[in-house]
Coordinates of C-alpha atoms and ligand atoms in Angstrom, one line a residue:
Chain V
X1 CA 0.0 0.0 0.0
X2 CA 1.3 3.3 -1.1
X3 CA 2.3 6.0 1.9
X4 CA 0.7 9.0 1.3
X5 CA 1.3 10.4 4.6
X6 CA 4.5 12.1 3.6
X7 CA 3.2 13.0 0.4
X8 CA 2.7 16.9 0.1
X9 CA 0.2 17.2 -2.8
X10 CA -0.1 20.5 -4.9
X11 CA -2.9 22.1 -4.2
X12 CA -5.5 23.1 -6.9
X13 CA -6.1 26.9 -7.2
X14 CA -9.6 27.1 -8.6
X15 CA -10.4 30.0 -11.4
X16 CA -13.5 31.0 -12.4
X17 CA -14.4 27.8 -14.6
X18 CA -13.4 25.0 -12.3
X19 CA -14.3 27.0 -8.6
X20 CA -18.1 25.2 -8.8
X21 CA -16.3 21.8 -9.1
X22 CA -13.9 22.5 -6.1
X23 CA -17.0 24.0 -3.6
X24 CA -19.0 21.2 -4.5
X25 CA -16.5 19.3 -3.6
X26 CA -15.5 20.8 -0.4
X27 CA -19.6 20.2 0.7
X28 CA -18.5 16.1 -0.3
X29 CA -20.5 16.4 -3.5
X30 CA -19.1 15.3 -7.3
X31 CA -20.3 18.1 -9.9
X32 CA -19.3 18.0 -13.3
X33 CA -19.7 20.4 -15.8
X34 CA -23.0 19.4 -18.2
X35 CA -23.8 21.2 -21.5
X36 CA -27.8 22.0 -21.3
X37 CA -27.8 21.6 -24.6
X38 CA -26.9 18.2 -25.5
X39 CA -26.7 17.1 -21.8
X40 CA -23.5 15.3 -22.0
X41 CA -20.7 15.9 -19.5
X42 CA -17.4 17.2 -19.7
X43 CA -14.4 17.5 -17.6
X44 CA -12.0 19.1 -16.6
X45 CA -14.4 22.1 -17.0
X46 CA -14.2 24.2 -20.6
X47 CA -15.4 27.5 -21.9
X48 CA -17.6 25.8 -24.8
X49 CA -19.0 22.3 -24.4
X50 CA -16.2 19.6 -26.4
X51 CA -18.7 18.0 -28.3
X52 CA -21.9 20.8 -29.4
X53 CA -20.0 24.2 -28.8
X54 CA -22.9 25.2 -26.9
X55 CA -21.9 28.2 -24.3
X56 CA -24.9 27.1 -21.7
X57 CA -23.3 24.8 -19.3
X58 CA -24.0 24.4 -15.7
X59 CA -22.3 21.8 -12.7
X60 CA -24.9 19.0 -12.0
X61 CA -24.1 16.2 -9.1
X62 CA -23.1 13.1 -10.6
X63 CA -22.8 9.7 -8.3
X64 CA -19.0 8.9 -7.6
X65 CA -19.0 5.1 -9.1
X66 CA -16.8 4.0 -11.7
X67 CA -14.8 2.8 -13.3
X68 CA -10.8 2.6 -14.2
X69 CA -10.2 3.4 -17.5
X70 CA -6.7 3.4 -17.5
X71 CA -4.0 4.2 -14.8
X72 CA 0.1 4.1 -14.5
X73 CA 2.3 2.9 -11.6
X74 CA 4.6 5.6 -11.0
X75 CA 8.0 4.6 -9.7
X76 CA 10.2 7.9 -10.3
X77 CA 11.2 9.6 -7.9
X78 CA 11.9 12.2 -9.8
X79 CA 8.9 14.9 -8.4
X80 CA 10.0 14.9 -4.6
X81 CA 6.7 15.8 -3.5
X82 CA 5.3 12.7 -4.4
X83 CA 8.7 10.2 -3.6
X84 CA 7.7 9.0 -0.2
X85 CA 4.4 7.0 -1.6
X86 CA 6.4 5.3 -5.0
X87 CA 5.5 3.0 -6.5
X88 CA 1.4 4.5 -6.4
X89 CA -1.6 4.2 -8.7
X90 CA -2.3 7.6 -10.8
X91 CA -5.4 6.7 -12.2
X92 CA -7.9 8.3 -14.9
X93 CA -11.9 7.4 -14.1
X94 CA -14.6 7.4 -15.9
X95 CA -18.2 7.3 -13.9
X96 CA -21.0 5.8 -14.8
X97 CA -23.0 9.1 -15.2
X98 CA -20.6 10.9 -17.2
X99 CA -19.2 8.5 -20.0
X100 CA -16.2 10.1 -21.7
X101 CA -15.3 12.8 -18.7
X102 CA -12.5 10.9 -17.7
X103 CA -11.6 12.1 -14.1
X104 CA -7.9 11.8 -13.1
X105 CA -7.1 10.4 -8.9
X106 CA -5.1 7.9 -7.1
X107 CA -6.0 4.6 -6.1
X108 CA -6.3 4.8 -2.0
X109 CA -6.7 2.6 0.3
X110 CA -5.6 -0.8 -1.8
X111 CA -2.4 -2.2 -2.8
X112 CA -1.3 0.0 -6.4
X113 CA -1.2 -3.6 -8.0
X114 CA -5.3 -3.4 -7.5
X115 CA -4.8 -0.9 -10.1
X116 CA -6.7 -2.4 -13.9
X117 CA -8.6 -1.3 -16.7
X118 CA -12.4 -2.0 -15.4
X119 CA -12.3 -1.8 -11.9
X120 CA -15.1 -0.8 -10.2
X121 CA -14.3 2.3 -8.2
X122 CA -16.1 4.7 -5.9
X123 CA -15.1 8.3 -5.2
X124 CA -13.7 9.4 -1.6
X125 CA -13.1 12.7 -0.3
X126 CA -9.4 13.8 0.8
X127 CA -9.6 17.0 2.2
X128 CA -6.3 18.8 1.7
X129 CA -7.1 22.5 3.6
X130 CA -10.4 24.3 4.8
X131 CA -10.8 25.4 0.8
X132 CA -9.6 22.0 -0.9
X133 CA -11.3 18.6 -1.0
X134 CA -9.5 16.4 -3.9
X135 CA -12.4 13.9 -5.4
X136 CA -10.6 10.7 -4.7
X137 CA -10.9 6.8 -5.5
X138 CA -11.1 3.6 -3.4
X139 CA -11.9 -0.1 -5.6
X140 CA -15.9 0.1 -4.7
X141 CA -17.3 -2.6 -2.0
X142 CA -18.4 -4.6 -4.6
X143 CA -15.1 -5.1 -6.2
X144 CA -12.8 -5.7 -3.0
X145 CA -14.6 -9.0 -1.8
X146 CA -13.3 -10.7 -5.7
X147 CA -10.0 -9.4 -5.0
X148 CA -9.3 -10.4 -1.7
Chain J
X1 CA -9.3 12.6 -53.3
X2 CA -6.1 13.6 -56.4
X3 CA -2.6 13.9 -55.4
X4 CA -1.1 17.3 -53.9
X5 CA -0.3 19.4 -56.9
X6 CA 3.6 19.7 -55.4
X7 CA 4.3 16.5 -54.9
X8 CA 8.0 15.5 -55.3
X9 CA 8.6 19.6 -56.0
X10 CA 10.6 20.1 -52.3
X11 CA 13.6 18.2 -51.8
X12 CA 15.6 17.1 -49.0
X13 CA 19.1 18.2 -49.3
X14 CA 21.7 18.0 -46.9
X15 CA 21.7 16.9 -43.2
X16 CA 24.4 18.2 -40.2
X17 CA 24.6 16.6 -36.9
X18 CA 26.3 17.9 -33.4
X19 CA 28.3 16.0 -30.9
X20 CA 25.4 14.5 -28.4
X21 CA 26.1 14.6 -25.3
X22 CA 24.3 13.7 -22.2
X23 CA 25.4 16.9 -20.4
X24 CA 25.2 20.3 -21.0
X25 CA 28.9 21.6 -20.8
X26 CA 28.8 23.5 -24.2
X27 CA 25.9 26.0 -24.8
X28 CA 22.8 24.6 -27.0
X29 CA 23.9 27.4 -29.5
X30 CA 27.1 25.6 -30.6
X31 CA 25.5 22.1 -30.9
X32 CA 22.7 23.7 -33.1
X33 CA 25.1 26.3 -34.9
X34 CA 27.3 22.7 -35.7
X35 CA 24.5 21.2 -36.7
X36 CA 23.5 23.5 -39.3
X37 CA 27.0 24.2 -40.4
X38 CA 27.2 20.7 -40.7
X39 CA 23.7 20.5 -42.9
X40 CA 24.8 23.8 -45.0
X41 CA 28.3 22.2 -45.9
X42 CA 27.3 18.4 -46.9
X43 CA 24.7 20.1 -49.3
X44 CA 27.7 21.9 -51.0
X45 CA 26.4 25.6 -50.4
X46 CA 27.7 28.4 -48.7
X47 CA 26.5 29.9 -45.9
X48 CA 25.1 33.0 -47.6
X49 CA 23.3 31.1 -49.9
X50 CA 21.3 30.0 -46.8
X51 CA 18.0 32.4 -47.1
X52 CA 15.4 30.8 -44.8
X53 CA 15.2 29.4 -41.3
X54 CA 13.2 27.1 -39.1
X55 CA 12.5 25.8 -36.0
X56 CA 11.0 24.7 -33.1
X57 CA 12.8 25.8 -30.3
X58 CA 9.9 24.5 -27.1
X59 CA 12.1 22.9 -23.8
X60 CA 10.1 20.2 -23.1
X61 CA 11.8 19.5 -19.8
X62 CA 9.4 21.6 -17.1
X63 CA 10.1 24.5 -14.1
X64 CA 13.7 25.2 -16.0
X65 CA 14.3 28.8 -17.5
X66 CA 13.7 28.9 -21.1
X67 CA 17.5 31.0 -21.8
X68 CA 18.0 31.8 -25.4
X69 CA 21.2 29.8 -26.6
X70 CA 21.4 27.9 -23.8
X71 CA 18.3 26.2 -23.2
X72 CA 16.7 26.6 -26.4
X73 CA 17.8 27.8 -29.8
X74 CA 15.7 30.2 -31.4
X75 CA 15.7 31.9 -35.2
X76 CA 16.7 35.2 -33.6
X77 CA 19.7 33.6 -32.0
X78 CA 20.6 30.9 -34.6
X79 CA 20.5 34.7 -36.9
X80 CA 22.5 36.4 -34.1
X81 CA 25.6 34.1 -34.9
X82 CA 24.8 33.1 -38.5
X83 CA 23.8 37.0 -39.2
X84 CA 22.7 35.7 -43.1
X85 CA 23.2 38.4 -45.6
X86 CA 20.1 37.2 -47.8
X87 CA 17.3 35.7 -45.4
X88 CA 14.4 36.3 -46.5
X89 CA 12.0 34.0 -44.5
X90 CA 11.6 32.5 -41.1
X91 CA 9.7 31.0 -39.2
X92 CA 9.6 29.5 -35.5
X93 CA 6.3 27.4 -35.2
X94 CA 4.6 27.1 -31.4
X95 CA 1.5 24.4 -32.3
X96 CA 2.8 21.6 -34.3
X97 CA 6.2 20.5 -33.1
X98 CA 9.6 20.1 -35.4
X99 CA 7.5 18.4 -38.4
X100 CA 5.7 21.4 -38.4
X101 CA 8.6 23.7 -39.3
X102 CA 9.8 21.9 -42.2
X103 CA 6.4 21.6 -43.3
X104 CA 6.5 25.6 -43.2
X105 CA 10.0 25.7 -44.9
X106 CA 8.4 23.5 -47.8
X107 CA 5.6 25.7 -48.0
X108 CA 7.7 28.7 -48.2
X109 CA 10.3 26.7 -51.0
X110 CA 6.9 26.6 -53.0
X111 CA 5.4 30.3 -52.3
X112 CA 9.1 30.8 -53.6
X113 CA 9.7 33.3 -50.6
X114 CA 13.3 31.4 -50.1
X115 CA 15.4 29.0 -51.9
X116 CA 17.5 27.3 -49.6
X117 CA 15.9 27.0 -45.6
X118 CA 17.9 25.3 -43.0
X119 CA 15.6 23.7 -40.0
X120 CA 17.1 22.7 -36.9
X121 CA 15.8 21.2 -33.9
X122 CA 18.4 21.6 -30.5
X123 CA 17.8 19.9 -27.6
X124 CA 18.8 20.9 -23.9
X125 CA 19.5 18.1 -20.9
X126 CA 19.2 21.0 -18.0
X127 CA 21.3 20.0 -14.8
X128 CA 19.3 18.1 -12.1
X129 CA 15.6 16.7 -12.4
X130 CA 14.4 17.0 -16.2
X131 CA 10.8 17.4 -14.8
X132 CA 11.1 19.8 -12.4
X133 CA 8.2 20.2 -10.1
X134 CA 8.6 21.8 -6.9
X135 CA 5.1 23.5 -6.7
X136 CA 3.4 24.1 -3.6
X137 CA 0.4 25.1 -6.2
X138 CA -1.4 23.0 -9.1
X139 CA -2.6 26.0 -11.0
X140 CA -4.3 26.2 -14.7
X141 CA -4.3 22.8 -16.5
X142 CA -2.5 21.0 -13.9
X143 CA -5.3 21.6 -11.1
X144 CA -7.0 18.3 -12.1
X145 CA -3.2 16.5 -12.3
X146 CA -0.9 17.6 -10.9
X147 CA -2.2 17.0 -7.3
X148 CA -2.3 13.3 -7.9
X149 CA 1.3 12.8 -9.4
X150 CA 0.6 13.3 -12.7
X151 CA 3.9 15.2 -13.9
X152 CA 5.7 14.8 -16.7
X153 CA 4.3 13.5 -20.1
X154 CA 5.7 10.1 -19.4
X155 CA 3.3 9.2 -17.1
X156 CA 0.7 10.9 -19.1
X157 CA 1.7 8.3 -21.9
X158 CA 1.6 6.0 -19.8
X159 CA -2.1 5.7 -19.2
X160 CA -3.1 5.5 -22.8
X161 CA -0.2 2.5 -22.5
X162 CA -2.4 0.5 -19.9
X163 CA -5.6 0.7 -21.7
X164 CA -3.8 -0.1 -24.8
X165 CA -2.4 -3.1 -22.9
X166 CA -5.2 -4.8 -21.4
X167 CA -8.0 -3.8 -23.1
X168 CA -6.3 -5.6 -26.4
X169 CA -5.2 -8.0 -24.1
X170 CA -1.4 -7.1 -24.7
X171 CA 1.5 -7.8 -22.9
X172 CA 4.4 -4.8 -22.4
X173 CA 6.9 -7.6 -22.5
X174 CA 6.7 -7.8 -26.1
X175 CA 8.3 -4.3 -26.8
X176 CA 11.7 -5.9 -25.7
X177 CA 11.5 -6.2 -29.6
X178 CA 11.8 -2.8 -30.5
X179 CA 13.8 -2.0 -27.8
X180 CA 16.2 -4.4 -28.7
X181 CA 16.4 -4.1 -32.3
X182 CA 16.3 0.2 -32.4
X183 CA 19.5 -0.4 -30.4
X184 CA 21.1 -3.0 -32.7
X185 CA 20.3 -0.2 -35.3
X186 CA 22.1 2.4 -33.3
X187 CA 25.1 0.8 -33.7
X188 CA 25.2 1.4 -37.8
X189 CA 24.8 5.2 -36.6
X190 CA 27.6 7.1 -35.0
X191 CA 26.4 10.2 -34.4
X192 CA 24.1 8.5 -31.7
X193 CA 24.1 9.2 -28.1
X194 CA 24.2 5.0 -27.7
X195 CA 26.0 4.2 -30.6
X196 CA 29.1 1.6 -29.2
X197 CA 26.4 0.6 -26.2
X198 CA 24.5 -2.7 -26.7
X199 CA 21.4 -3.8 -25.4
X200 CA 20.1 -7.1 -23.8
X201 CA 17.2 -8.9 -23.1
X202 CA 18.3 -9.3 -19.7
X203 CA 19.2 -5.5 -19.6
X204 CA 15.2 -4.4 -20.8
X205 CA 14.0 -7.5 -18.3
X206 CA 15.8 -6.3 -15.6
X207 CA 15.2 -2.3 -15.9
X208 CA 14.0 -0.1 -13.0
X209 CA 10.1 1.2 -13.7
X210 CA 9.3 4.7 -14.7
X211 CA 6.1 5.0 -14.7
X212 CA 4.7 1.4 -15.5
X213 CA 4.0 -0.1 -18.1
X214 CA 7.4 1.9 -19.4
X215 CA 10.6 0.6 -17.9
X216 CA 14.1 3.1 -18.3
X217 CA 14.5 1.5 -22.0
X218 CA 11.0 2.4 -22.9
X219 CA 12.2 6.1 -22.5
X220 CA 14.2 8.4 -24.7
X221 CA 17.5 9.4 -22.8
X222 CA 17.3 13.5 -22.4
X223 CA 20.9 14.4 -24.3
X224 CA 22.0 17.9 -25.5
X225 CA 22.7 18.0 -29.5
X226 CA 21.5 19.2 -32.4
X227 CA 20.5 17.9 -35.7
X228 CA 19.8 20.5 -39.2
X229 CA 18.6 19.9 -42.5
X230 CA 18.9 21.5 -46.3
X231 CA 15.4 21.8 -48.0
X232 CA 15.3 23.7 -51.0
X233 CA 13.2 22.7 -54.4
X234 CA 13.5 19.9 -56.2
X235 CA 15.0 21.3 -58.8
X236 CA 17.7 23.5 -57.0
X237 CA 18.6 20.0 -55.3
X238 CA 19.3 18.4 -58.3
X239 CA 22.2 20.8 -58.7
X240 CA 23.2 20.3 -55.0
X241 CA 26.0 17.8 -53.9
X242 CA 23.7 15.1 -52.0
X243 CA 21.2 12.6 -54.2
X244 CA 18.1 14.6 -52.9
X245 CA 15.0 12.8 -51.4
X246 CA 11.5 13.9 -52.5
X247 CA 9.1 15.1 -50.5
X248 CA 5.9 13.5 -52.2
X249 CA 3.4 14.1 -49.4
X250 CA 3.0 15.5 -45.5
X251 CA 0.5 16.0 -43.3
X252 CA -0.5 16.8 -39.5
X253 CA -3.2 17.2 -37.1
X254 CA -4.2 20.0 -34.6
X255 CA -4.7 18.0 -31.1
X256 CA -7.6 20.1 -29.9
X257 CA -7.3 18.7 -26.4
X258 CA -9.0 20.5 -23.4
X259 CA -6.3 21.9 -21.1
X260 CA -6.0 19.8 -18.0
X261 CA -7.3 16.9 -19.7
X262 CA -5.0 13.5 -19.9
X263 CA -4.8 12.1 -23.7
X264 CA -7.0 8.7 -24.3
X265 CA -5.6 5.9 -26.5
X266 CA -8.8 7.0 -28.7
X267 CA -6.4 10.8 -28.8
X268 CA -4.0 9.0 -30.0
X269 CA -5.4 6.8 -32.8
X270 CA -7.6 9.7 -34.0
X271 CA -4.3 12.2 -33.8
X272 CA -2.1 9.5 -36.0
X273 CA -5.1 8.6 -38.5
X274 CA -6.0 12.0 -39.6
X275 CA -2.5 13.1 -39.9
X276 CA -1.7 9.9 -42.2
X277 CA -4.9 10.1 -44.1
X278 CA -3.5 13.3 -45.4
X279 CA 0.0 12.0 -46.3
X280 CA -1.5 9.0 -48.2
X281 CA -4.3 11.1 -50.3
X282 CA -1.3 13.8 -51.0
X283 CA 1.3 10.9 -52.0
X284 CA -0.6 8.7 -53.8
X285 CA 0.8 6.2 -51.6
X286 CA -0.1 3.5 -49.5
X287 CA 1.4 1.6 -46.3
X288 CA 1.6 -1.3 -48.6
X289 CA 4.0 1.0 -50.6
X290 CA 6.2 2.0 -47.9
X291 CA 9.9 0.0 -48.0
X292 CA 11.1 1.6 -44.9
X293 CA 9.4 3.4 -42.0
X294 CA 10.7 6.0 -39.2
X295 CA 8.2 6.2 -36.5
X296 CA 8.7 8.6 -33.1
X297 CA 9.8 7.0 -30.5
X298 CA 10.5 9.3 -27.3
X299 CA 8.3 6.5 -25.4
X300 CA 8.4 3.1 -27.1
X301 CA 4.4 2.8 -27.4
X302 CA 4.4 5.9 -29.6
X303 CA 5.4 3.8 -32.0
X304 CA 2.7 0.5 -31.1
X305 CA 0.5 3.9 -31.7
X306 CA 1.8 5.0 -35.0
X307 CA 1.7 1.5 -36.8
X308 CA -1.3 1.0 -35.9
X309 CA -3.2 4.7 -36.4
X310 CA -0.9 5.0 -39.7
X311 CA -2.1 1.9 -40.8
X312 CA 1.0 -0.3 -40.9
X313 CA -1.6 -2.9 -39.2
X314 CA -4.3 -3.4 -37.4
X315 CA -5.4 -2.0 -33.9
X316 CA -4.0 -4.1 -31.4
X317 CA -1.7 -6.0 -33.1
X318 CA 1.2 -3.6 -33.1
X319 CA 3.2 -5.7 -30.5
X320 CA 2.7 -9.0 -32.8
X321 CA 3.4 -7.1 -35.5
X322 CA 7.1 -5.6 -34.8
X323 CA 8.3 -9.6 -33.3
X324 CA 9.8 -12.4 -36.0
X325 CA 12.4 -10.0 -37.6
X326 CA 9.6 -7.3 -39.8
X327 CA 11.2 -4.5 -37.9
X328 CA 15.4 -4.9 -38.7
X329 CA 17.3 -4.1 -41.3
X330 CA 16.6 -7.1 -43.3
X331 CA 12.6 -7.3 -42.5
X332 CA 9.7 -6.3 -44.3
X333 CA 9.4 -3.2 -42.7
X334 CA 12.2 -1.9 -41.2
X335 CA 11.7 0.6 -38.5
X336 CA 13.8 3.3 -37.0
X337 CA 16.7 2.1 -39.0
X338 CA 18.7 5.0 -37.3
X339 CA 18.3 3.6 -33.6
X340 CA 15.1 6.2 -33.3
X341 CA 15.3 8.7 -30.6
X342 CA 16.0 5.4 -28.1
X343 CA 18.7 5.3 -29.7
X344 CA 20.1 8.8 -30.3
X345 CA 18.7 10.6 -27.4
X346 CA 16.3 12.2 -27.0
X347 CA 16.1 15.0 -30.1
X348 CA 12.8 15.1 -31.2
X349 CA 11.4 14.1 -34.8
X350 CA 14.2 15.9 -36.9
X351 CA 16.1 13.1 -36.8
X352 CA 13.1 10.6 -37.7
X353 CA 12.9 13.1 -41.0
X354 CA 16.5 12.9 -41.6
X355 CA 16.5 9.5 -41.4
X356 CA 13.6 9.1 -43.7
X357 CA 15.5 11.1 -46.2
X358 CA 18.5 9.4 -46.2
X359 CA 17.0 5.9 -46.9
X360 CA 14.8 7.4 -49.8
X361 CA 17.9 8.8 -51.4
X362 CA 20.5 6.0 -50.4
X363 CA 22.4 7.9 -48.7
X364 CA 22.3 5.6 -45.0
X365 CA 25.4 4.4 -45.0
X366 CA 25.6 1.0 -43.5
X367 CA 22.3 0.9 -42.1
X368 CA 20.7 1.4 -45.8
X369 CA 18.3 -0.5 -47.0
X370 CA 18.0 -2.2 -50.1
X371 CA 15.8 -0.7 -53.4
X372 CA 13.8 1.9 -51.1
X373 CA 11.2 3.8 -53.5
X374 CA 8.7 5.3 -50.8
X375 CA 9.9 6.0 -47.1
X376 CA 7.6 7.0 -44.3
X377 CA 8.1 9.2 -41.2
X378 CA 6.1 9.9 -38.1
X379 CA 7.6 12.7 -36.9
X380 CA 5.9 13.1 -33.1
X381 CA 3.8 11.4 -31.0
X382 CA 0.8 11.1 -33.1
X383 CA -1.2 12.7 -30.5
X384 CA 1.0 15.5 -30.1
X385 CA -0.3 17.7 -33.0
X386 CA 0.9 15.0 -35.1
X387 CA 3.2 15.3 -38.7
X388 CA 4.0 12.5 -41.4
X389 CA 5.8 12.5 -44.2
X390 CA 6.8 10.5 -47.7
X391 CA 10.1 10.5 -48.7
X392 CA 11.1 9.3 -52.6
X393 CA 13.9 8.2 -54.2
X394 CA 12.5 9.7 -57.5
X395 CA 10.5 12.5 -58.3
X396 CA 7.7 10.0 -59.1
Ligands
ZN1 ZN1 -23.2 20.1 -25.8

């Protein structure tokens, strides 16, 4: 299991596109920007929606299950913020309610070799300071009892 | 869709090449001004003859200073010690990499705003970490990365690597392959960084992890060198000193990616397919066609990525593809006959261009290959704002 306590993460500084998606997830909710338009999601947030171009888009609560659609195992030590927890699972998610806004995290609480292309995952909040909550990922309950 | 109207009317002329070196004790300006010296002599020209420049001068190493001859090598400062008396056109591209800026030296050969350009692409190892990341802060793009350990673009490669892997049910232990055969290549190339340095199975087997599925050999070396070409128009090269290679076809593709957003294998296939849809349509030429290919390499999957999206086979076959002996000197489709950059260090696409030239105009030396007519080259990542190119050995 990777050590994260040692780990000091960067800490997101929210502009004005990407602030709804932080506060929402300070309150322990998962908001992603949604085009009203053509209702599909999009992340990280953009000034036009990727697929319509329509301008009207608005953050809407999505549920925080999963799942991985790809990951690495990162084993350089080469950015010494993030040395202490090598080798650890950098993974990209993409939840059920949001196909194609693919959602980058770590793998937490499981072994990085738990780490594969399908797994179930749920979101989990890690809150860094009073402003900043980082949308997180544990394997979902459903997926740790067939991995023992 | 009819061929490109200047097909086979630019010309690749003479290539230079610096010392590479895997530190930087010499300023980036004298590799790249050797370089081009280098490229301007072997055509047979003089330096005033030269009358455009090229380049693309990015760092792609992060938190180091861009410096201006030391860290990069820009057209003001390759100017500010050539100091040309008849330029007449330059250009330094920012959106589509090294491929782009010969593509705008052909372009300007053709608008017949130059005659003879000189593009170079210089590469800087800066001292310590090559990703430098010692942020308190993920600002901008990197606020939905960079506080999870996303940092450098290797492990951002990486992920497209995994869902590449298991989702065609691959294994990474096949690119031992590639790995192993670039660097039997390298050794018919002298000017590369691990030219005289063999490679063994044991040696890729037994490699420390990057950022998995990439091991160290999976990954370009960062070096300091330079590499320059000639282009000028076909028919100017036919006066020059080299055999020329044609260019019969390019093309590219704008990655419109979302800031902040990590690169999906689908980036990747789209990126390569567009970009070679254009080079085949403008050639006339097919992969079937091709007798020798140059794919980019800076991480070994960009080329599992390229054969597949150029359409050298089918998706997900790449790594069955390059085993049995297709990718050597003496295969069917012989693949980064120069060592690609895991061979030479890490300089970029340039090199993949020269390369291709060479072989299309028999001018490879011990590493040539037999009766080449059409030679390909993927000259980035093809999700990286992607360039091809067909080289001839006849105005066809
Ligand atoms: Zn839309």
């Amino acid at each position: 299991m990777s050590d994260w306590s040692q780990v000091t993460r960067p800490v997101p500084v929210p502009n004005e596109w990407t602030r709804p998606f932080w506060e929402a997830a300070r309150r322990g909710s998962l908001e992603l920007q949604r085009c009203q338009s053509c209702h599909s999601f999009q992340h990280p947030p953009y000034a036009t929606c990727v697929k319509c171009v329509s301008v009207d888009l608005k953050f809407e609560a999505v549920r925080g299950v999963g799942s991985i659609y790809a990951y690495t195992i990162m084993y350089h030590t080469g950015d010494r913020r993030f040395a202490p927890a090598v080798p650890y699972a950098s993974i990209i998610v993409e939840l059920d309610d949001a196909p194609g806004a693919l959602m980058a995290g770590n793998l937490l609480g499981a072994p990085y070799t738990e780490a594969k292309v399908g797994r179930r995952v749920e979101v989990v909040f890690e809150k860094l300071n009073d402003d900043i909550t980082l949308p997180q990922f544990k394997l979902a309950a459903s997926s740790t009892a067939t991995t023992g | 869709m009819p061929k490109w109207e200047n097909r086979c009317k630019i010309a690749l002329s003479g290539v230079g090449y610096s010392k590479v070196t895997r530190s930087a004790d010499v300023p980036l300006a004298a590799h790249a001004l050797e370089a081009v010296r280098g490229a301007v002599a072997a055509s047979g020209l003089e330096m005033g003859d030269i009358d455009g420049l090229s380049t693309y001068p990015e760092l792609p190493a992060t938190g180091h200073a861009e410096v201006d001859g030391i860290s990069i090598v820009s057209v003001n400062c390759m100017m500010a010690m050539l100091k040309l008396p008849n330029l007449t056109w330059h250009m330094q591209v920012g959106s589509n990499n090294i491929g782009g800026a010969v593509q705008q030296a052909a372009n300007a050969l053709l608008a017949g705003v130059c005659k003879y350009a000189v593009v170079w692409r210089a590469m800087h190892n800066p001292k310590g970490t090559y990703q430098n990341l010692p942020g308190a802060q993920a600002a901008g793009a990197s606020q939905f990365t960079g506080p999870f350990g996303f940092g450098g673009p290797g492990q951002h490669m990486a992920v497209a690597y995994t869902r590449y892997l298991e989702r065609h049910n691959q294994a990474r232990e096949k690119m031992v392959t590639l790995a192993l055969t670039q660097r039997q290549h390298t050794q018919h190339n002298p000017h590369a960084f691990f030219y005289g340095t063999p490679l063994t199975r044991e040696d890729y087997f037994n490699a420390r992890m990057v950022a998995y599925p990439f091991c160290l050999y999976d990954c370009d070396i960062p070096v300091q060198g330079a590499v320059a070409v000639v282009l000028t128009t076909a028919e100017r090269a036919r006066d020059l000193q080299p055999k020329p290679a044609y260019l019969a076809g390019y093309g590219q593709r704008l990655h419109f990616e979302v800031a902040g957003r990590i690169g999906s294998l689908a980036d990747y296939m789209e990126g390569g397919a567009s970009s070679a849809k254009l080079t085949w349509e403008r050639s006339g030429f097919s992969p079937k066609d091709v007798d020798v290919a140059q794919i980019y390499d800076g991480f070994s999957a960009s080329v599992i990525y390229g054969l597949e999206s150029y359409g050298f086979c089918k998706r997900g076959e790449a790594l069955d593809f390059i085993q049995g002996g297709r990718i050597g000197l003496d295969g069917e489709l012989p693949l980064n006959t120069f060592g690609g950059s895991l061979g030479t260090g890490r300089i970029h696409g340039l090199w993949h261009i020269i390369e291709g030239a060479l072989q299309a105009s028999g001018r490879a030396g011990a590493r040539q290959i037999k009766d080449v007519n059409v030679s390909f080259v993927g000259a980035s990542a093809p999700i990286v704002t992607g360039t091809t190119f067909i080289f001839t050995r006849e105005p066809y």
